[in-house]
Tab-separated table of C-alpha atoms and ligand atoms in Angstrom:
chain	number	residue	atom	x	y	z
A	1	UNK	CA	-65.289	11.580	1.280
A	2	UNK	CA	-63.519	11.428	4.658
A	3	UNK	CA	-59.920	12.556	4.727
A	4	UNK	CA	-57.962	11.018	7.568
A	5	UNK	CA	-55.862	13.556	9.346
A	6	UNK	CA	-52.200	12.649	8.928
A	7	UNK	CA	-50.759	11.680	12.245
A	8	UNK	CA	-47.845	13.985	13.192
A	9	UNK	CA	-44.609	11.972	13.135
A	10	UNK	CA	-43.091	11.773	16.558
A	11	UNK	CA	-39.379	11.628	16.002
A	12	UNK	CA	-37.789	10.927	19.364
A	13	UNK	CA	-35.539	13.812	20.359
A	14	UNK	CA	-32.082	13.550	21.844
A	15	UNK	CA	-31.937	14.985	25.394
A	16	UNK	CA	-28.873	17.255	25.540
A	17	UNK	CA	-28.853	16.953	29.312
A	18	UNK	CA	-28.409	13.230	29.337
A	19	UNK	CA	-25.514	12.531	27.015
A	20	UNK	CA	-23.426	9.416	27.915
A	21	UNK	CA	-20.043	10.464	29.180
A	22	UNK	CA	-18.207	7.539	27.540
A	23	UNK	CA	-19.370	5.568	24.560
A	24	UNK	CA	-17.454	2.442	23.452
A	25	UNK	CA	-17.807	0.925	20.008
A	26	UNK	CA	-17.158	-2.562	18.794
A	27	UNK	CA	-16.696	-1.728	15.126
A	28	UNK	CA	-17.985	-4.835	13.418
A	29	UNK	CA	-19.071	-5.669	9.896
A	30	UNK	CA	-16.294	-4.149	7.778
A	31	UNK	CA	-15.540	-7.421	6.036
A	32	UNK	CA	-19.180	-8.130	5.188
A	33	UNK	CA	-19.641	-4.513	3.991
A	34	UNK	CA	-16.750	-4.957	1.557
A	35	UNK	CA	-17.903	-8.405	0.469
A	36	UNK	CA	-21.270	-7.057	-0.477
A	37	UNK	CA	-19.443	-4.759	-2.903
A	38	UNK	CA	-17.145	-7.460	-4.207
A	39	UNK	CA	-14.200	-5.665	-2.626
A	40	UNK	CA	-11.451	-7.051	-0.415
A	41	UNK	CA	-12.032	-7.032	3.319
A	42	UNK	CA	-9.347	-4.378	3.751
A	43	UNK	CA	-11.489	-1.924	1.803
A	44	UNK	CA	-14.083	-2.318	4.545
A	45	UNK	CA	-11.554	-1.398	7.151
A	46	UNK	CA	-10.480	1.600	5.043
A	47	UNK	CA	-14.060	2.797	4.892
A	48	UNK	CA	-14.501	2.012	8.560
A	49	UNK	CA	-11.896	4.658	9.461
A	50	UNK	CA	-14.168	7.296	7.917
A	51	UNK	CA	-16.881	6.272	10.368
A	52	UNK	CA	-14.481	6.832	13.277
A	53	UNK	CA	-13.871	10.373	12.107
A	54	UNK	CA	-17.567	11.108	11.522
A	55	UNK	CA	-18.642	9.757	14.940
A	56	UNK	CA	-15.768	11.422	16.805
A	57	UNK	CA	-16.715	14.834	15.440
A	58	UNK	CA	-20.372	14.268	16.220
A	59	UNK	CA	-19.742	12.899	19.676
A	60	UNK	CA	-17.504	15.849	20.430
A	61	UNK	CA	-20.234	18.245	19.239
A	62	UNK	CA	-22.770	16.514	21.506
A	63	UNK	CA	-20.489	16.856	24.569
A	64	UNK	CA	-19.498	13.168	24.926
A	65	UNK	CA	-16.342	13.088	27.074
A	66	UNK	CA	-14.757	9.922	25.764
A	67	UNK	CA	-15.224	7.517	22.870
A	68	UNK	CA	-13.335	4.231	22.679
A	69	UNK	CA	-13.150	2.196	19.484
A	70	UNK	CA	-12.043	-1.409	19.359
A	71	UNK	CA	-9.573	-1.170	16.465
A	72	UNK	CA	-7.555	-4.389	16.904
A	73	UNK	CA	-7.917	-7.106	19.445
A	74	UNK	CA	-5.096	-9.394	20.651
A	75	UNK	CA	-7.146	-12.224	19.011
A	76	UNK	CA	-7.067	-10.390	15.637
A	77	UNK	CA	-3.453	-11.627	15.132
A	78	UNK	CA	-5.158	-14.850	14.032
A	79	UNK	CA	-6.345	-13.132	10.839
A	80	UNK	CA	-4.421	-13.445	7.535
A	81	UNK	CA	-1.093	-11.657	7.716
A	82	UNK	CA	-2.003	-9.384	4.850
A	83	UNK	CA	-5.095	-8.111	6.726
A	84	UNK	CA	-3.118	-7.608	9.949
A	85	UNK	CA	-0.455	-5.664	8.055
A	86	UNK	CA	-3.124	-3.518	6.445
A	87	UNK	CA	-4.715	-2.648	9.797
A	88	UNK	CA	-1.281	-1.690	11.170
A	89	UNK	CA	-1.075	0.857	8.306
A	90	UNK	CA	-4.355	2.516	9.222
A	91	UNK	CA	-3.129	4.747	12.093
A	92	UNK	CA	-0.793	6.459	9.575
A	93	UNK	CA	-3.519	6.845	7.006
A	94	UNK	CA	-6.059	7.962	9.649
A	95	UNK	CA	-3.854	10.627	11.206
A	96	UNK	CA	-2.511	11.846	7.868
A	97	UNK	CA	-6.077	12.507	6.780
A	98	UNK	CA	-7.760	13.630	9.994
A	99	UNK	CA	-5.309	14.641	12.734
A	100	UNK	CA	-5.374	18.316	11.834
A	101	UNK	CA	-9.185	18.361	11.797
A	102	UNK	CA	-9.290	16.592	15.145
A	103	UNK	CA	-6.786	19.093	16.559
A	104	UNK	CA	-8.954	21.948	15.254
A	105	UNK	CA	-11.853	20.358	17.126
A	106	UNK	CA	-9.863	20.030	20.348
A	107	UNK	CA	-10.008	16.220	20.294
A	108	UNK	CA	-7.462	14.326	22.334
A	109	UNK	CA	-6.080	11.007	20.994
A	110	UNK	CA	-5.317	8.109	23.323
A	111	UNK	CA	-4.379	4.444	22.806
A	112	UNK	CA	-4.900	1.532	25.143
A	113	UNK	CA	-3.444	-1.955	24.428
A	114	UNK	CA	-0.124	-3.556	23.784
A	115	UNK	CA	0.926	-1.003	21.210
A	116	UNK	CA	4.546	-2.166	21.514
A	117	UNK	CA	3.590	-5.268	19.427
A	118	UNK	CA	2.947	-3.007	16.402
A	119	UNK	CA	5.741	-2.242	13.910
A	120	UNK	CA	8.001	0.599	15.098
A	121	UNK	CA	6.815	3.003	12.381
A	122	UNK	CA	3.214	2.455	13.424
A	123	UNK	CA	4.128	3.069	17.042
A	124	UNK	CA	5.900	6.329	16.022
A	125	UNK	CA	2.787	7.598	14.254
A	126	UNK	CA	0.635	6.713	17.289
A	127	UNK	CA	2.930	8.354	19.852
A	128	UNK	CA	3.162	11.506	17.754
A	129	UNK	CA	-0.647	11.840	17.486
A	130	UNK	CA	-1.044	11.150	21.232
A	131	UNK	CA	1.679	13.727	22.042
A	132	UNK	CA	0.371	16.393	19.652
A	133	UNK	CA	-3.159	16.229	21.023
A	134	UNK	CA	-2.276	15.704	24.663
A	135	UNK	CA	-3.312	19.223	25.747
A	136	UNK	CA	-6.658	19.140	23.955
A	137	UNK	CA	-9.631	19.285	26.284
A	138	UNK	CA	-12.504	18.111	24.085
A	139	UNK	CA	-13.539	14.542	23.320
A	140	UNK	CA	-11.033	11.880	24.243
A	141	UNK	CA	-10.854	9.542	21.191
A	142	UNK	CA	-9.327	6.347	22.565
A	143	UNK	CA	-8.207	3.503	20.271
A	144	UNK	CA	-8.136	-0.010	21.811
A	145	UNK	CA	-5.338	-1.313	19.655
A	146	UNK	CA	-3.775	-4.743	20.193
A	147	UNK	CA	-6.113	-4.782	23.165
A	148	UNK	CA	-7.508	-7.691	25.186
A	149	UNK	CA	-9.588	-7.076	28.305
A	150	UNK	CA	-8.591	-10.299	30.159
A	151	UNK	CA	-4.905	-9.460	29.480
A	152	UNK	CA	-5.452	-5.917	30.791
A	153	UNK	CA	-6.994	-7.306	34.019
A	154	UNK	CA	-4.193	-9.903	34.494
A	155	UNK	CA	-1.564	-7.152	33.937
A	156	UNK	CA	-3.298	-4.959	36.565
A	157	UNK	CA	-3.236	-7.891	39.044
A	158	UNK	CA	0.503	-8.481	38.412
A	159	UNK	CA	1.267	-4.813	38.937
A	160	UNK	CA	-0.770	-4.726	42.146
A	161	UNK	CA	0.960	-7.899	43.375
A	162	UNK	CA	4.355	-6.409	42.650
A	163	UNK	CA	3.519	-3.167	44.468
A	164	UNK	CA	2.212	-5.184	47.402
A	165	UNK	CA	5.368	-7.311	47.449
A	166	UNK	CA	7.530	-4.217	47.491
A	167	UNK	CA	5.579	-2.817	50.395
A	168	UNK	CA	4.098	0.063	48.384
A	169	UNK	CA	0.560	-1.280	49.020
A	170	UNK	CA	-1.222	-2.890	51.961
A	171	UNK	CA	-3.960	-5.521	51.525
A	172	UNK	CA	-6.531	-3.080	52.979
A	173	UNK	CA	-5.738	-0.556	50.307
A	174	UNK	CA	-6.759	-2.932	47.529
A	175	UNK	CA	-10.328	-2.047	46.596
A	176	UNK	CA	-12.287	-1.264	43.386
A	177	UNK	CA	-10.974	2.257	43.131
A	178	UNK	CA	-7.395	1.131	43.479
A	179	UNK	CA	-7.890	-1.667	40.952
A	180	UNK	CA	-9.419	0.800	38.537
A	181	UNK	CA	-6.367	3.040	38.850
A	182	UNK	CA	-4.246	0.149	37.513
A	183	UNK	CA	-6.312	-0.198	34.335
A	184	UNK	CA	-5.150	1.335	31.061
A	185	UNK	CA	-8.349	3.370	30.917
A	186	UNK	CA	-7.800	4.647	34.458
A	187	UNK	CA	-8.613	8.314	33.872
A	188	UNK	CA	-11.499	7.748	31.465
A	189	UNK	CA	-15.076	7.930	32.801
A	190	UNK	CA	-16.801	4.546	33.141
A	191	UNK	CA	-18.443	3.389	29.918
A	192	UNK	CA	-22.118	4.413	29.883
A	193	UNK	CA	-23.029	3.002	26.478
A	194	UNK	CA	-21.533	0.134	24.488
A	195	UNK	CA	-22.462	-0.021	20.803
A	196	UNK	CA	-21.698	-3.077	18.672
A	197	UNK	CA	-22.550	-2.933	14.964
A	198	UNK	CA	-23.373	-5.606	12.453
A	199	UNK	CA	-25.917	-7.569	14.487
A	200	UNK	CA	-23.457	-9.589	16.567
A	201	UNK	CA	-24.327	-9.635	20.280
A	202	UNK	CA	-21.149	-10.427	22.225
A	203	UNK	CA	-18.425	-8.548	24.000
A	204	UNK	CA	-15.417	-10.236	22.423
A	205	UNK	CA	-12.958	-9.541	25.289
A	206	UNK	CA	-13.579	-5.800	25.165
A	207	UNK	CA	-13.447	-3.587	28.322
A	208	UNK	CA	-15.037	-6.188	30.555
A	209	UNK	CA	-14.189	-4.309	33.751
A	210	UNK	CA	-15.175	-0.923	32.357
A	211	UNK	CA	-18.502	-2.159	30.960
A	212	UNK	CA	-19.830	-3.377	34.364
A	213	UNK	CA	-22.807	-0.932	34.332
A	214	UNK	CA	-22.824	0.061	30.671
A	215	UNK	CA	-26.016	-0.044	28.655
A	216	UNK	CA	-25.549	-2.401	25.694
A	217	UNK	CA	-26.826	-1.425	22.253
A	218	UNK	CA	-26.593	-3.802	19.286
A	219	UNK	CA	-27.214	-2.396	15.847
A	220	UNK	CA	-27.723	-4.371	12.646
A	221	UNK	CA	-25.935	-1.632	10.636
A	222	UNK	CA	-22.520	-2.527	9.374
A	223	UNK	CA	-19.740	-0.289	10.715
A	224	UNK	CA	-18.910	1.653	7.528
A	225	UNK	CA	-22.621	2.628	7.267
A	226	UNK	CA	-22.997	3.634	10.929
A	227	UNK	CA	-23.446	7.417	10.709
A	228	UNK	CA	-24.492	10.372	12.870
A	229	UNK	CA	-28.202	9.432	12.711
A	230	UNK	CA	-27.319	5.931	13.927
A	231	UNK	CA	-25.349	7.461	16.781
A	232	UNK	CA	-28.329	9.622	17.699
A	233	UNK	CA	-30.595	6.552	17.631
A	234	UNK	CA	-28.180	4.679	19.989
A	235	UNK	CA	-28.082	7.646	22.414
A	236	UNK	CA	-31.848	8.048	22.367
A	237	UNK	CA	-32.201	4.285	23.136
A	238	UNK	CA	-29.719	4.832	26.035
A	239	UNK	CA	-31.761	7.766	27.307
A	240	UNK	CA	-34.820	5.575	27.477
A	241	UNK	CA	-33.117	2.953	29.622
A	242	UNK	CA	-33.820	2.851	33.275
A	243	UNK	CA	-30.344	2.790	34.847
A	244	UNK	CA	-30.535	1.481	38.395
A	245	UNK	CA	-26.963	0.424	39.152
A	246	UNK	CA	-28.322	-2.412	41.228
A	247	UNK	CA	-30.668	-0.179	43.232
A	248	UNK	CA	-34.418	0.304	42.948
A	249	UNK	CA	-36.366	2.415	40.465
A	250	UNK	CA	-36.408	6.030	41.631
B	301	FPP	C1	-14.182	-5.725	12.577
B	301	FPP	O1	-14.804	-5.993	11.360
B	301	FPP	C2	-13.187	-4.696	12.451
B	301	FPP	C3	-11.850	-4.770	12.739
B	301	FPP	C4	-11.209	-5.960	13.272
B	301	FPP	C5	-10.880	-3.631	12.522
B	301	FPP	C6	-11.471	-2.332	12.529
B	301	FPP	C7	-10.433	-1.279	12.416
B	301	FPP	C8	-10.764	-0.071	11.869
B	301	FPP	C9	-12.088	0.264	11.333
B	301	FPP	C10	-9.698	0.975	11.774
B	301	FPP	C11	-8.763	1.104	12.825
B	301	FPP	C12	-8.143	2.495	12.703
B	301	FPP	C13	-7.096	2.900	13.350
B	301	FPP	C14	-6.702	4.301	13.142
B	301	FPP	C15	-6.265	2.110	14.254
B	301	FPP	P1	-14.667	-7.491	10.698
B	301	FPP	O2	-13.482	-7.479	9.825
B	301	FPP	O3	-14.655	-8.497	11.768
B	301	FPP	O4	-15.958	-7.557	9.822
B	301	FPP	P2	-16.776	-8.865	9.478
B	301	FPP	O5	-17.341	-9.426	10.783
B	301	FPP	O6	-17.850	-8.411	8.585
B	301	FPP	O7	-15.820	-9.810	8.837
């Protein structure tokens, strides 16, 4: 009898020297995740917040500099009022549960988007979390909240036009670096890796400027199920990409 030698399993390893500086997530699939369990869509969002915590801690441990999550788009106002109201309660729930732990792990909280459109008490919770963590030097956990990328670009253009009109800027000074400095994400590193969960393959008005040279990774996993192992898989896939930034293969 011939025994076949078992092939050693080659589990791809994460290269600690090639960790993306900025990972952005389009957190998709919460509603479907809940529906599969005969639960309301809001339950999916509730469970989705746990994934943010898990991934933020793991990203921080791996040395990722920034992680942006698409928590609410300007287009999401079209959802039923009850769902919108529920999502506006999530910052309070999230920070009540996890702010201390994020503080202990040196995580800094940021928000980009038109936060002023949220109820005042939601804004208060957000500002307090941002303020409390502002001196932390670990991972920047940035929430894109009431965010739309086209709106962000138009706002930057308006601001540049105003500064030009007032004589604070000359035409020659307007270049990519200057434009970047007018974006809400100005001091975050460019996005290296964009992950969208749930099998959808589109950008949905998310960080269009910032994603110019990002590697795109689409996972079939629904957001509440996207765990540390899924994050590792995404980073390993990123590490196997040949990033040329328009140049030739080195
Ligand atoms: C998309 O799934 C998800 C959202 C629109 C909201 C996600 C928000 C969170 C997970 C929490 C935000 C937390 C804070 C602290 C602000 P979907 O509803 O479109 O899923 P579906 O495509 O399956 O319907």
